[in-house]
Structures are given as C-alpha cells and as structure tokens.
PDB file of C-alpha atoms and ligand atoms in Angstrom:
ATOM      1  CA  UNK A   1      39.882 -51.134 -16.916  1.00 77.00           C
ATOM      2  CA  UNK A   2      38.410 -53.136 -13.982  1.00 82.00           C
ATOM      3  CA  UNK A   3      38.884 -56.995 -14.493  1.00 85.00           C
ATOM      4  CA  UNK A   4      37.289 -59.655 -12.897  1.00 90.00           C
ATOM      5  CA  UNK A   5      39.308 -59.635  -9.622  1.00 88.00           C
ATOM      6  CA  UNK A   6      38.425 -56.093  -9.482  1.00 85.00           C
ATOM      7  CA  UNK A   7      34.528 -56.289 -10.027  1.00 89.00           C
ATOM      8  CA  UNK A   8      34.216 -59.082  -7.664  1.00 90.00           C
ATOM      9  CA  UNK A   9      36.026 -56.930  -5.136  1.00 87.00           C
ATOM     10  CA  UNK A  10      33.962 -53.977  -5.806  1.00 88.00           C
ATOM     11  CA  UNK A  11      30.892 -56.530  -5.291  1.00 91.00           C
ATOM     12  CA  UNK A  12      32.380 -57.713  -1.929  1.00 88.00           C
ATOM     13  CA  UNK A  13      33.126 -54.084  -0.918  1.00 85.00           C
ATOM     14  CA  UNK A  14      29.502 -52.826  -1.734  1.00 90.00           C
ATOM     15  CA  UNK A  15      27.605 -55.674  -0.353  1.00 91.00           C
ATOM     16  CA  UNK A  16      27.686 -55.086   3.203  1.00 88.00           C
ATOM     17  CA  UNK A  17      26.332 -51.310   2.503  1.00 88.00           C
ATOM     18  CA  UNK A  18      23.644 -52.366   0.001  1.00 94.00           C
ATOM     19  CA  UNK A  19      22.319 -55.767   0.896  1.00 96.00           C
ATOM     20  CA  UNK A  20      19.083 -55.367   3.049  1.00 97.00           C
ATOM     21  CA  UNK A  21      19.107 -51.501   2.450  1.00 97.00           C
ATOM     22  CA  UNK A  22      16.270 -49.497   0.446  1.00 98.00           C
ATOM     23  CA  UNK A  23      16.940 -46.886  -2.085  1.00 98.00           C
ATOM     24  CA  UNK A  24      15.771 -43.797  -0.434  1.00 97.00           C
ATOM     25  CA  UNK A  25      16.850 -41.263  -3.245  1.00 97.00           C
ATOM     26  CA  UNK A  26      18.768 -41.528  -6.419  1.00 98.00           C
ATOM     27  CA  UNK A  27      20.287 -38.347  -7.773  1.00 97.00           C
ATOM     28  CA  UNK A  28      20.878 -39.322 -11.547  1.00 98.00           C
ATOM     29  CA  UNK A  29      23.048 -36.561 -12.944  1.00 97.00           C
ATOM     30  CA  UNK A  30      22.866 -37.225 -16.608  1.00 97.00           C
ATOM     31  CA  UNK A  31      20.496 -38.936 -19.006  1.00 97.00           C
ATOM     32  CA  UNK A  32      23.168 -41.586 -20.141  1.00 98.00           C
ATOM     33  CA  UNK A  33      26.472 -43.230 -19.423  1.00 97.00           C
ATOM     34  CA  UNK A  34      27.823 -45.680 -22.158  1.00 97.00           C
ATOM     35  CA  UNK A  35      23.942 -46.105 -22.898  1.00 97.00           C
ATOM     36  CA  UNK A  36      20.717 -44.037 -21.748  1.00 98.00           C
ATOM     37  CA  UNK A  37      19.724 -44.874 -18.179  1.00 98.00           C
ATOM     38  CA  UNK A  38      16.625 -46.873 -18.139  1.00 97.00           C
ATOM     39  CA  UNK A  39      13.036 -44.829 -18.533  1.00 97.00           C
ATOM     40  CA  UNK A  40      11.982 -43.617 -14.941  1.00 97.00           C
ATOM     41  CA  UNK A  41      15.391 -44.875 -13.354  1.00 98.00           C
ATOM     42  CA  UNK A  42      15.017 -43.080 -10.325  1.00 98.00           C
ATOM     43  CA  UNK A  43      11.395 -43.782  -9.849  1.00 97.00           C
ATOM     44  CA  UNK A  44      11.521 -47.184 -10.072  1.00 98.00           C
ATOM     45  CA  UNK A  45      14.493 -47.700  -7.858  1.00 98.00           C
ATOM     46  CA  UNK A  46      13.004 -45.346  -5.039  1.00 98.00           C
ATOM     47  CA  UNK A  47      11.685 -47.344  -1.936  1.00 98.00           C
ATOM     48  CA  UNK A  48      13.058 -50.771  -3.460  1.00 98.00           C
ATOM     49  CA  UNK A  49      14.984 -53.161  -1.229  1.00 98.00           C
ATOM     50  CA  UNK A  50      18.150 -54.673  -2.179  1.00 98.00           C
ATOM     51  CA  UNK A  51      18.014 -58.352  -1.395  1.00 98.00           C
ATOM     52  CA  UNK A  52      21.100 -59.557  -2.945  1.00 98.00           C
ATOM     53  CA  UNK A  53      24.178 -58.301  -4.739  1.00 97.00           C
ATOM     54  CA  UNK A  54      25.441 -60.939  -7.035  1.00 97.00           C
ATOM     55  CA  UNK A  55      27.973 -60.854 -10.105  1.00 96.00           C
ATOM     56  CA  UNK A  56      27.756 -62.449 -13.504  1.00 96.00           C
ATOM     57  CA  UNK A  57      31.169 -62.013 -15.547  1.00 94.00           C
ATOM     58  CA  UNK A  58      31.870 -58.478 -14.956  1.00 93.00           C
ATOM     59  CA  UNK A  59      28.314 -57.404 -14.496  1.00 96.00           C
ATOM     60  CA  UNK A  60      27.170 -56.502 -10.977  1.00 97.00           C
ATOM     61  CA  UNK A  61      23.419 -57.640 -10.332  1.00 98.00           C
ATOM     62  CA  UNK A  62      21.592 -56.127  -7.464  1.00 98.00           C
ATOM     63  CA  UNK A  63      18.229 -58.095  -7.043  1.00 98.00           C
ATOM     64  CA  UNK A  64      15.587 -56.027  -5.902  1.00 98.00           C
ATOM     65  CA  UNK A  65      12.247 -56.708  -3.898  1.00 98.00           C
ATOM     66  CA  UNK A  66      10.074 -56.064  -7.178  1.00 97.00           C
ATOM     67  CA  UNK A  67      11.526 -58.904  -9.178  1.00 98.00           C
ATOM     68  CA  UNK A  68      14.018 -56.625 -11.132  1.00 98.00           C
ATOM     69  CA  UNK A  69      17.534 -56.549 -11.262  1.00 98.00           C
ATOM     70  CA  UNK A  70      19.793 -53.497 -11.232  1.00 98.00           C
ATOM     71  CA  UNK A  71      22.762 -54.293 -13.616  1.00 98.00           C
ATOM     72  CA  UNK A  72      25.659 -52.298 -13.385  1.00 97.00           C
ATOM     73  CA  UNK A  73      28.867 -52.418 -15.482  1.00 96.00           C
ATOM     74  CA  UNK A  74      32.024 -50.427 -14.767  1.00 91.00           C
ATOM     75  CA  UNK A  75      33.240 -49.861 -18.241  1.00 91.00           C
ATOM     76  CA  UNK A  76      36.473 -48.636 -18.738  1.00 87.00           C
ATOM     77  CA  UNK A  77      36.987 -46.492 -15.791  1.00 84.00           C
ATOM     78  CA  UNK A  78      34.007 -46.809 -13.486  1.00 88.00           C
ATOM     79  CA  UNK A  79      34.094 -47.096  -9.651  1.00 86.00           C
ATOM     80  CA  UNK A  80      31.900 -46.888  -6.493  1.00 87.00           C
ATOM     81  CA  UNK A  81      32.543 -44.921  -3.390  1.00 83.00           C
ATOM     82  CA  UNK A  82      30.856 -45.780  -0.168  1.00 84.00           C
ATOM     83  CA  UNK A  83      30.105 -42.573   1.997  1.00 81.00           C
ATOM     84  CA  UNK A  84      28.342 -41.928   5.049  1.00 72.00           C
ATOM     85  CA  UNK A  85      25.484 -39.551   5.036  1.00 60.00           C
ATOM     86  CA  UNK A  86      26.323 -36.523   7.106  1.00 57.00           C
ATOM     87  CA  UNK A  87      25.553 -36.645  10.878  1.00 50.00           C
ATOM     88  CA  UNK A  88      25.282 -40.644  10.401  1.00 47.00           C
ATOM     89  CA  UNK A  89      27.716 -43.342  11.303  1.00 45.00           C
ATOM     90  CA  UNK A  90      28.740 -45.454   8.495  1.00 42.00           C
ATOM     91  CA  UNK A  91      27.814 -49.025   8.205  1.00 42.00           C
ATOM     92  CA  UNK A  92      30.386 -49.525   5.597  1.00 42.00           C
ATOM     93  CA  UNK A  93      34.044 -50.046   6.500  1.00 37.00           C
ATOM     94  CA  UNK A  94      34.972 -48.207   3.270  1.00 39.00           C
ATOM     95  CA  UNK A  95      34.061 -44.708   4.277  1.00 34.00           C
ATOM     96  CA  UNK A  96      36.515 -41.874   3.679  1.00 34.00           C
ATOM     97  CA  UNK A  97      35.753 -38.217   3.616  1.00 34.00           C
ATOM     98  CA  UNK A  98      38.046 -37.572   0.622  1.00 35.00           C
ATOM     99  CA  UNK A  99      36.148 -37.595  -2.575  1.00 41.00           C
ATOM    100  CA  UNK A 100      37.180 -37.921  -6.460  1.00 63.00           C
ATOM    101  CA  UNK A 101      36.491 -35.156  -9.113  1.00 77.00           C
ATOM    102  CA  UNK A 102      32.874 -34.693  -8.531  1.00 84.00           C
ATOM    103  CA  UNK A 103      32.388 -33.828 -11.984  1.00 90.00           C
ATOM    104  CA  UNK A 104      32.336 -37.505 -12.995  1.00 90.00           C
ATOM    105  CA  UNK A 105      30.295 -38.438  -9.966  1.00 92.00           C
ATOM    106  CA  UNK A 106      27.047 -39.431 -12.430  1.00 95.00           C
ATOM    107  CA  UNK A 107      24.803 -41.426  -9.943  1.00 97.00           C
ATOM    108  CA  UNK A 108      24.300 -40.742  -6.195  1.00 96.00           C
ATOM    109  CA  UNK A 109      22.389 -43.580  -4.345  1.00 96.00           C
ATOM    110  CA  UNK A 110      20.963 -42.378  -0.605  1.00 96.00           C
ATOM    111  CA  UNK A 111      20.225 -45.714   1.268  1.00 95.00           C
ATOM    112  CA  UNK A 112      18.275 -46.271   4.322  1.00 95.00           C
ATOM    113  CA  UNK A 113      21.131 -47.483   6.354  1.00 88.00           C
ATOM    114  CA  UNK A 114      22.551 -43.989   5.773  1.00 86.00           C
ATOM    115  CA  UNK A 115      25.075 -45.075   3.365  1.00 87.00           C
ATOM    116  CA  UNK A 116      25.825 -42.724   0.184  1.00 89.00           C
ATOM    117  CA  UNK A 117      27.052 -44.904  -2.915  1.00 92.00           C
ATOM    118  CA  UNK A 118      28.502 -42.720  -5.424  1.00 90.00           C
ATOM    119  CA  UNK A 119      29.096 -43.993  -9.071  1.00 91.00           C
ATOM    120  CA  UNK A 120      32.081 -41.948 -10.756  1.00 89.00           C
ATOM    121  CA  UNK A 121      33.132 -42.643 -14.424  1.00 90.00           C
ATOM    122  CA  UNK A 122      35.217 -40.238 -16.130  1.00 89.00           C
ATOM    123  CA  UNK A 123      35.395 -41.852 -19.445  1.00 90.00           C
ATOM    124  CA  UNK A 124      31.515 -42.875 -19.176  1.00 93.00           C
ATOM    125  CA  UNK A 125      31.938 -46.470 -20.449  1.00 94.00           C
ATOM    126  CA  UNK A 126      30.217 -48.175 -17.635  1.00 95.00           C
ATOM    127  CA  UNK A 127      26.112 -48.390 -17.816  1.00 98.00           C
ATOM    128  CA  UNK A 128      23.252 -49.163 -15.593  1.00 98.00           C
ATOM    129  CA  UNK A 129      20.057 -51.220 -16.631  1.00 98.00           C
ATOM    130  CA  UNK A 130      17.079 -52.641 -15.072  1.00 98.00           C
ATOM    131  CA  UNK A 131      16.367 -56.027 -16.363  1.00 98.00           C
ATOM    132  CA  UNK A 132      13.402 -58.407 -14.664  1.00 98.00           C
ATOM    133  CA  UNK A 133      15.263 -61.175 -12.879  1.00 98.00           C
ATOM    134  CA  UNK A 134      13.190 -64.014 -15.063  1.00 97.00           C
ATOM    135  CA  UNK A 135      14.184 -62.389 -18.382  1.00 98.00           C
ATOM    136  CA  UNK A 136      18.041 -62.022 -17.284  1.00 97.00           C
ATOM    137  CA  UNK A 137      19.489 -65.366 -18.508  1.00 95.00           C
ATOM    138  CA  UNK A 138      17.738 -64.639 -22.033  1.00 97.00           C
ATOM    139  CA  UNK A 139      18.825 -61.119 -22.232  1.00 97.00           C
ATOM    140  CA  UNK A 140      21.305 -59.941 -25.123  1.00 97.00           C
ATOM    141  CA  UNK A 141      23.782 -58.998 -22.435  1.00 96.00           C
ATOM    142  CA  UNK A 142      23.839 -62.572 -20.741  1.00 97.00           C
ATOM    143  CA  UNK A 143      22.541 -65.190 -23.291  1.00 96.00           C
ATOM    144  CA  UNK A 144      26.155 -65.833 -24.801  1.00 96.00           C
ATOM    145  CA  UNK A 145      27.969 -65.429 -21.786  1.00 96.00           C
ATOM    146  CA  UNK A 146      30.661 -67.865 -20.909  1.00 95.00           C
ATOM    147  CA  UNK A 147      31.438 -70.008 -17.944  1.00 94.00           C
ATOM    148  CA  UNK A 148      32.538 -68.438 -14.637  1.00 94.00           C
ATOM    149  CA  UNK A 149      36.413 -68.622 -14.019  1.00 94.00           C
ATOM    150  CA  UNK A 150      36.053 -68.043 -10.473  1.00 89.00           C
ATOM    151  CA  UNK A 151      33.381 -70.712  -9.786  1.00 80.00           C
ATOM    152  CA  UNK A 152      33.749 -74.233  -9.378  1.00 85.00           C
ATOM    153  CA  UNK A 153      32.872 -75.040 -13.165  1.00 89.00           C
ATOM    154  CA  UNK A 154      36.551 -74.269 -14.586  1.00 94.00           C
ATOM    155  CA  UNK A 155      38.644 -77.397 -14.713  1.00 96.00           C
ATOM    156  CA  UNK A 156      40.864 -79.254 -17.443  1.00 97.00           C
ATOM    157  CA  UNK A 157      37.956 -81.206 -18.669  1.00 97.00           C
ATOM    158  CA  UNK A 158      35.938 -78.069 -19.427  1.00 96.00           C
ATOM    159  CA  UNK A 159      38.647 -76.259 -21.020  1.00 96.00           C
ATOM    160  CA  UNK A 160      39.538 -79.173 -23.364  1.00 97.00           C
ATOM    161  CA  UNK A 161      35.833 -79.293 -24.175  1.00 97.00           C
ATOM    162  CA  UNK A 162      35.735 -75.409 -24.977  1.00 97.00           C
ATOM    163  CA  UNK A 163      38.903 -75.355 -26.826  1.00 97.00           C
ATOM    164  CA  UNK A 164      38.900 -78.735 -28.865  1.00 97.00           C
ATOM    165  CA  UNK A 165      39.233 -78.363 -32.607  1.00 96.00           C
ATOM    166  CA  UNK A 166      40.090 -74.588 -32.310  1.00 97.00           C
ATOM    167  CA  UNK A 167      42.932 -73.194 -34.513  1.00 97.00           C
ATOM    168  CA  UNK A 168      42.640 -69.906 -32.967  1.00 97.00           C
ATOM    169  CA  UNK A 169      45.735 -68.936 -30.494  1.00 98.00           C
ATOM    170  CA  UNK A 170      45.206 -69.886 -26.920  1.00 97.00           C
ATOM    171  CA  UNK A 171      45.074 -65.984 -25.992  1.00 97.00           C
ATOM    172  CA  UNK A 172      42.319 -65.323 -28.163  1.00 97.00           C
ATOM    173  CA  UNK A 173      40.311 -68.679 -27.181  1.00 97.00           C
ATOM    174  CA  UNK A 174      40.873 -67.339 -23.427  1.00 97.00           C
ATOM    175  CA  UNK A 175      39.773 -63.800 -24.254  1.00 96.00           C
ATOM    176  CA  UNK A 176      36.385 -65.024 -26.095  1.00 96.00           C
ATOM    177  CA  UNK A 177      33.742 -64.125 -23.491  1.00 95.00           C
ATOM    178  CA  UNK A 178      31.487 -66.537 -25.122  1.00 96.00           C
ATOM    179  CA  UNK A 179      33.636 -69.444 -23.704  1.00 96.00           C
ATOM    180  CA  UNK A 180      35.013 -68.371 -20.402  1.00 96.00           C
ATOM    181  CA  UNK A 181      33.293 -65.219 -18.952  1.00 94.00           C
ATOM    182  CA  UNK A 182      35.433 -61.903 -17.731  1.00 88.00           C
ATOM    183  CA  UNK A 183      38.945 -63.155 -18.314  1.00 91.00           C
ATOM    184  CA  UNK A 184      40.710 -59.907 -19.516  1.00 89.00           C
ATOM    185  CA  UNK A 185      43.946 -59.415 -20.792  1.00 91.00           C
ATOM    186  CA  UNK A 186      45.909 -59.172 -17.810  1.00 90.00           C
ATOM    187  CA  UNK A 187      45.049 -62.128 -16.207  1.00 92.00           C
ATOM    188  CA  UNK A 188      45.315 -64.308 -19.481  1.00 95.00           C
ATOM    189  CA  UNK A 189      48.863 -62.986 -19.927  1.00 96.00           C
ATOM    190  CA  UNK A 190      49.548 -63.915 -16.177  1.00 95.00           C
ATOM    191  CA  UNK A 191      48.190 -67.141 -16.445  1.00 96.00           C
ATOM    192  CA  UNK A 192      49.810 -68.348 -19.535  1.00 98.00           C
ATOM    193  CA  UNK A 193      53.042 -67.436 -18.165  1.00 98.00           C
ATOM    194  CA  UNK A 194      52.462 -69.270 -14.960  1.00 97.00           C
ATOM    195  CA  UNK A 195      51.430 -72.401 -17.288  1.00 98.00           C
ATOM    196  CA  UNK A 196      54.395 -72.039 -19.545  1.00 98.00           C
ATOM    197  CA  UNK A 197      52.178 -72.092 -22.525  1.00 98.00           C
ATOM    198  CA  UNK A 198      52.682 -69.541 -25.230  1.00 98.00           C
ATOM    199  CA  UNK A 199      49.776 -67.153 -26.113  1.00 98.00           C
ATOM    200  CA  UNK A 200      50.356 -68.392 -29.820  1.00 97.00           C
ATOM    201  CA  UNK A 201      49.691 -71.869 -29.258  1.00 97.00           C
ATOM    202  CA  UNK A 202      46.560 -73.197 -31.031  1.00 98.00           C
ATOM    203  CA  UNK A 203      43.685 -73.447 -28.396  1.00 98.00           C
ATOM    204  CA  UNK A 204      43.067 -76.816 -29.614  1.00 98.00           C
ATOM    205  CA  UNK A 205      46.366 -78.461 -28.516  1.00 98.00           C
ATOM    206  CA  UNK A 206      44.805 -78.380 -24.978  1.00 98.00           C
ATOM    207  CA  UNK A 207      42.638 -81.528 -26.026  1.00 98.00           C
ATOM    208  CA  UNK A 208      43.880 -84.787 -27.211  1.00 97.00           C
ATOM    209  CA  UNK A 209      42.362 -86.403 -30.223  1.00 95.00           C
ATOM    210  CA  UNK A 210      39.550 -88.174 -28.443  1.00 95.00           C
ATOM    211  CA  UNK A 211      38.629 -84.910 -26.466  1.00 94.00           C
ATOM    212  CA  UNK A 212      40.112 -85.669 -23.254  1.00 97.00           C
ATOM    213  CA  UNK A 213      42.275 -82.875 -21.482  1.00 98.00           C
ATOM    214  CA  UNK A 214      46.119 -82.612 -21.994  1.00 98.00           C
ATOM    215  CA  UNK A 215      48.146 -82.194 -19.216  1.00 98.00           C
ATOM    216  CA  UNK A 216      48.495 -78.591 -19.999  1.00 97.00           C
ATOM    217  CA  UNK A 217      44.709 -78.173 -20.116  1.00 98.00           C
ATOM    218  CA  UNK A 218      44.450 -79.084 -16.255  1.00 97.00           C
ATOM    219  CA  UNK A 219      47.679 -77.096 -15.259  1.00 98.00           C
ATOM    220  CA  UNK A 220      46.012 -74.042 -17.152  1.00 98.00           C
ATOM    221  CA  UNK A 221      43.004 -74.237 -15.665  1.00 97.00           C
ATOM    222  CA  UNK A 222      44.349 -74.580 -12.045  1.00 96.00           C
ATOM    223  CA  UNK A 223      46.540 -71.652 -12.938  1.00 96.00           C
ATOM    224  CA  UNK A 224      43.716 -69.264 -13.951  1.00 96.00           C
ATOM    225  CA  UNK A 225      41.878 -69.843 -10.647  1.00 94.00           C
ATOM    226  CA  UNK A 226      45.246 -69.029  -9.003  1.00 93.00           C
ATOM    227  CA  UNK A 227      45.883 -65.926 -10.465  1.00 92.00           C
ATOM    228  CA  UNK A 228      42.363 -64.595  -9.740  1.00 93.00           C
ATOM    229  CA  UNK A 229      42.314 -65.907  -6.165  1.00 91.00           C
ATOM    230  CA  UNK A 230      45.684 -64.094  -5.696  1.00 89.00           C
ATOM    231  CA  UNK A 231      44.378 -60.919  -7.048  1.00 87.00           C
ATOM    232  CA  UNK A 232      41.045 -61.123  -5.171  1.00 86.00           C
ATOM    233  CA  UNK A 233      43.251 -61.759  -1.831  1.00 84.00           C
ATOM    234  CA  UNK A 234      45.267 -58.510  -2.864  1.00 80.00           C
ATOM    235  CA  UNK A 235      41.929 -56.568  -3.395  1.00 75.00           C
ATOM    236  CA  UNK A 236      40.476 -57.958   0.237  1.00 66.00           C
ATOM    237  CA  UNK A 237      43.516 -56.771   1.964  1.00 62.00           C
ATOM    238  CA  UNK A 238      43.177 -53.149   0.233  1.00 59.00           C
ATOM    239  CA  UNK A 239      39.709 -53.222   1.351  1.00 59.00           C
ATOM    240  CA  UNK A 240      40.881 -53.938   4.839  1.00 56.00           C
ATOM    241  CA  UNK A 241      43.358 -51.530   5.002  1.00 50.00           C
ATOM    242  CA  UNK A 242      42.010 -48.105   5.447  1.00 40.00           C
ATOM    243  CA  UNK A 243      45.393 -46.105   4.474  1.00 38.00           C
ATOM    244  CA  UNK A 244      44.970 -47.575   0.977  1.00 38.00           C
ATOM    245  CA  UNK A 245      41.941 -46.998   0.106  1.00 42.00           C
ATOM    246  CA  UNK A 246      40.073 -43.477  -0.496  1.00 48.00           C
ATOM    247  CA  UNK A 247      36.753 -45.261  -0.308  1.00 55.00           C
ATOM    248  CA  UNK A 248      36.955 -46.458  -4.142  1.00 61.00           C
ATOM    249  CA  UNK A 249      36.339 -49.888  -4.410  1.00 63.00           C
ATOM    250  CA  UNK A 250      38.079 -52.114  -6.876  1.00 59.00           C
ATOM    251  CA  UNK A 251      41.387 -50.614  -8.050  1.00 60.00           C
ATOM    252  CA  UNK A 252      44.237 -52.121  -6.141  1.00 60.00           C
ATOM    253  CA  UNK A 253      48.130 -52.567  -6.149  1.00 60.00           C
ATOM    254  CA  UNK A 254      48.995 -55.851  -7.581  1.00 68.00           C
ATOM    255  CA  UNK A 255      52.228 -57.360  -8.903  1.00 76.00           C
ATOM    256  CA  UNK A 256      52.498 -58.829 -12.311  1.00 88.00           C
ATOM    257  CA  UNK A 257      54.784 -61.229 -13.583  1.00 92.00           C
ATOM    258  CA  UNK A 258      54.592 -60.595 -17.148  1.00 94.00           C
ATOM    259  CA  UNK A 259      51.938 -57.906 -17.802  1.00 91.00           C
ATOM    260  CA  UNK A 260      53.453 -54.602 -18.993  1.00 90.00           C
ATOM    261  CA  UNK A 261      56.986 -55.980 -18.175  1.00 93.00           C
ATOM    262  CA  UNK A 262      58.247 -56.002 -21.752  1.00 96.00           C
ATOM    263  CA  UNK A 263      62.116 -55.907 -21.659  1.00 97.00           C
ATOM    264  CA  UNK A 264      62.150 -57.443 -18.154  1.00 96.00           C
ATOM    265  CA  UNK A 265      63.933 -60.495 -17.151  1.00 97.00           C
ATOM    266  CA  UNK A 266      61.585 -63.365 -16.771  1.00 97.00           C
ATOM    267  CA  UNK A 267      60.590 -64.144 -13.282  1.00 95.00           C
ATOM    268  CA  UNK A 268      60.647 -67.815 -13.503  1.00 96.00           C
ATOM    269  CA  UNK A 269      63.655 -69.224 -11.685  1.00 95.00           C
ATOM    270  CA  UNK A 270      66.563 -70.398 -13.690  1.00 96.00           C
ATOM    271  CA  UNK A 271      64.926 -69.282 -16.906  1.00 97.00           C
ATOM    272  CA  UNK A 272      67.077 -66.294 -17.969  1.00 97.00           C
ATOM    273  CA  UNK A 273      64.512 -65.130 -20.701  1.00 97.00           C
ATOM    274  CA  UNK A 274      63.404 -61.487 -21.353  1.00 97.00           C
ATOM    275  CA  UNK A 275      59.594 -60.741 -21.594  1.00 97.00           C
ATOM    276  CA  UNK A 276      58.235 -59.804 -25.021  1.00 97.00           C
ATOM    277  CA  UNK A 277      55.515 -57.934 -26.336  1.00 97.00           C
ATOM    278  CA  UNK A 278      53.466 -58.972 -29.134  1.00 97.00           C
ATOM    279  CA  UNK A 279      50.117 -57.763 -30.841  1.00 96.00           C
ATOM    280  CA  UNK A 280      47.201 -60.367 -30.969  1.00 94.00           C
ATOM    281  CA  UNK A 281      43.972 -59.304 -31.865  1.00 86.00           C
ATOM    282  CA  UNK A 282      44.854 -55.579 -31.454  1.00 89.00           C
ATOM    283  CA  UNK A 283      46.143 -56.383 -27.781  1.00 92.00           C
ATOM    284  CA  UNK A 284      49.499 -56.461 -26.319  1.00 95.00           C
ATOM    285  CA  UNK A 285      50.447 -60.140 -25.168  1.00 97.00           C
ATOM    286  CA  UNK A 286      53.392 -59.995 -22.833  1.00 97.00           C
ATOM    287  CA  UNK A 287      55.215 -63.420 -22.555  1.00 98.00           C
ATOM    288  CA  UNK A 288      58.722 -65.155 -21.965  1.00 98.00           C
ATOM    289  CA  UNK A 289      59.494 -66.774 -25.407  1.00 95.00           C
ATOM    290  CA  UNK A 290      62.055 -69.000 -23.372  1.00 97.00           C
ATOM    291  CA  UNK A 291      59.600 -70.754 -21.207  1.00 98.00           C
ATOM    292  CA  UNK A 292      56.551 -70.263 -22.821  1.00 98.00           C
ATOM    293  CA  UNK A 293      55.812 -72.935 -25.572  1.00 96.00           C
TER     294      UNK A 293
HETATM  295 ZN1   ZN B 301      60.918 -67.642 -18.792  1.00 55.46          ZN
END
C-alpha cells in the first residue's frame, strides 16, 4: 500500500507533466473503482487546465481552472505512469516504453503537452472525485483529517497536545488519521524504533501533567519527520534514476530497520535485541523489546 512518502513522490513525479497542461481527452474504462466515478467525469475534465497539483494526507489534489479539484487516491495498489503520446517528445522525465498489465489501466488522461497519464489499479481500492475547491475543507473526506506530518506543524508541543490524557497505545494514536494524517504502519514502526519507544506505551505519556511535552515527545516528532524525509529522498533518487523506474511512480526500494524484520537482530548499535512482532488493532507492530520502552 502506498504510504505518505510514496504519495508525495507520486505528486512530485506527476506535477511536471500535469501542471499547466489541459486535459485533451479522458478514457475512463470502468464505471467505478472503489467508488463510482463522478457523474460526467470525462466531460467535466475535458478542456480543463490543471493549475496546481497538491496533496493532503494521502489524497492528490489537482486544482482545475473551473474551481473544481480532481481528488485522486491510490488505495491499496494504485499507480500512475507517465508516457509520451506516440510521435511526441515526452516532457516528463518518467517516460518509459514498457507498460504494466493494461487490463488494470482504468483511466488514461491525454494532456495538451503530449503526456499520457495512465492510472493502473489491480485491486481497485483507489478512487477519483471532483469536488469544488470551496467545499473541500468541509467535505466528508477532509473535515476530520489531522495535521500534516510533512509540513512544519509537527513538533513535540503538538504531539503532547494531541496525545495528552490518552490511554491508547502510542502505535494506535499515531495511526489515528484524525490526529496525524497519512502516517501508516511502516513509518510508525520505524519512527518508534528510532525514538526507542514501545508501540505499547500509553500515548498520554508524551505529555507532562501540565500538558507540556516530555523529551520523548520532542524526540518522536523529530524522528517521524526524519523517517519520512529519508523515504522521500529514496523516492526522489528512484525518480531520477531511469534504470530503476518503468515509468510507474511511487513504489520504491527503501530499507527498513524493524518493519517486516521479525526475528532479525536489532539494528541499534550495541542493543543485541531481536525484533518482535505483535498485533495491535489488527495490524502487525514490529519492535525491539530491548531498546524500545
Ligand atoms: Zn533494540
């Protein structure tokens, strides 16, 4: 499943091909993905210019020149490819002439720049919607979305304020999308290991009795940003290296210290612990019982 750094990498990969371009034609090959496509989807997009490509949590937001926003979510297995239209020069650096299984190519956007953007999604948990920009913040998809961990908002003070008084495990609190948006299982496991904090620790222990952040809160906020920034850097290097991409954006090699490492020795120097797996809220938590407290 694409997590936040993957989605942000997709945004950075699509933006050069999409921003400023017009939708020339839209080939919508199914009535639905996870949800039905918007009514008159192709007709409403045709001729519209993409003014900007942003992101909120794991939603890609293409602002159109008629005031609507094309909201795109990758679900479990969605991906975009950027290809050149036959006989034209690709503007995007992500062009490649191989393609994934076309059976799962559900939407193809032909743009005025000559770029062709293909949405492929074998499991079809992704979706696209058209929402007026003015209604976006209050829309059901966005009104309860928590703060952006990749922006400048996340720090120890904020974590302490969000988690104060919460008996829920730290792992569950970090995955709560109404508190922090877009943090997924992988990066929560990695950040907790780096901070030396157990996923079972009560979230409220990051705040002092008077509500001020503990040292652990400051540390956790810092390492969350570190693991996300490092993943973004890995994604960026994948985008730059044509040999590592088939034109598909957003899935990249990234080495994890604890995620999916059950039974492996802890990577922390001098620790000597073994990575364990427990299940919390139905999801696997990977952590070192020796150095994560
Ligand atoms: Zn350890």
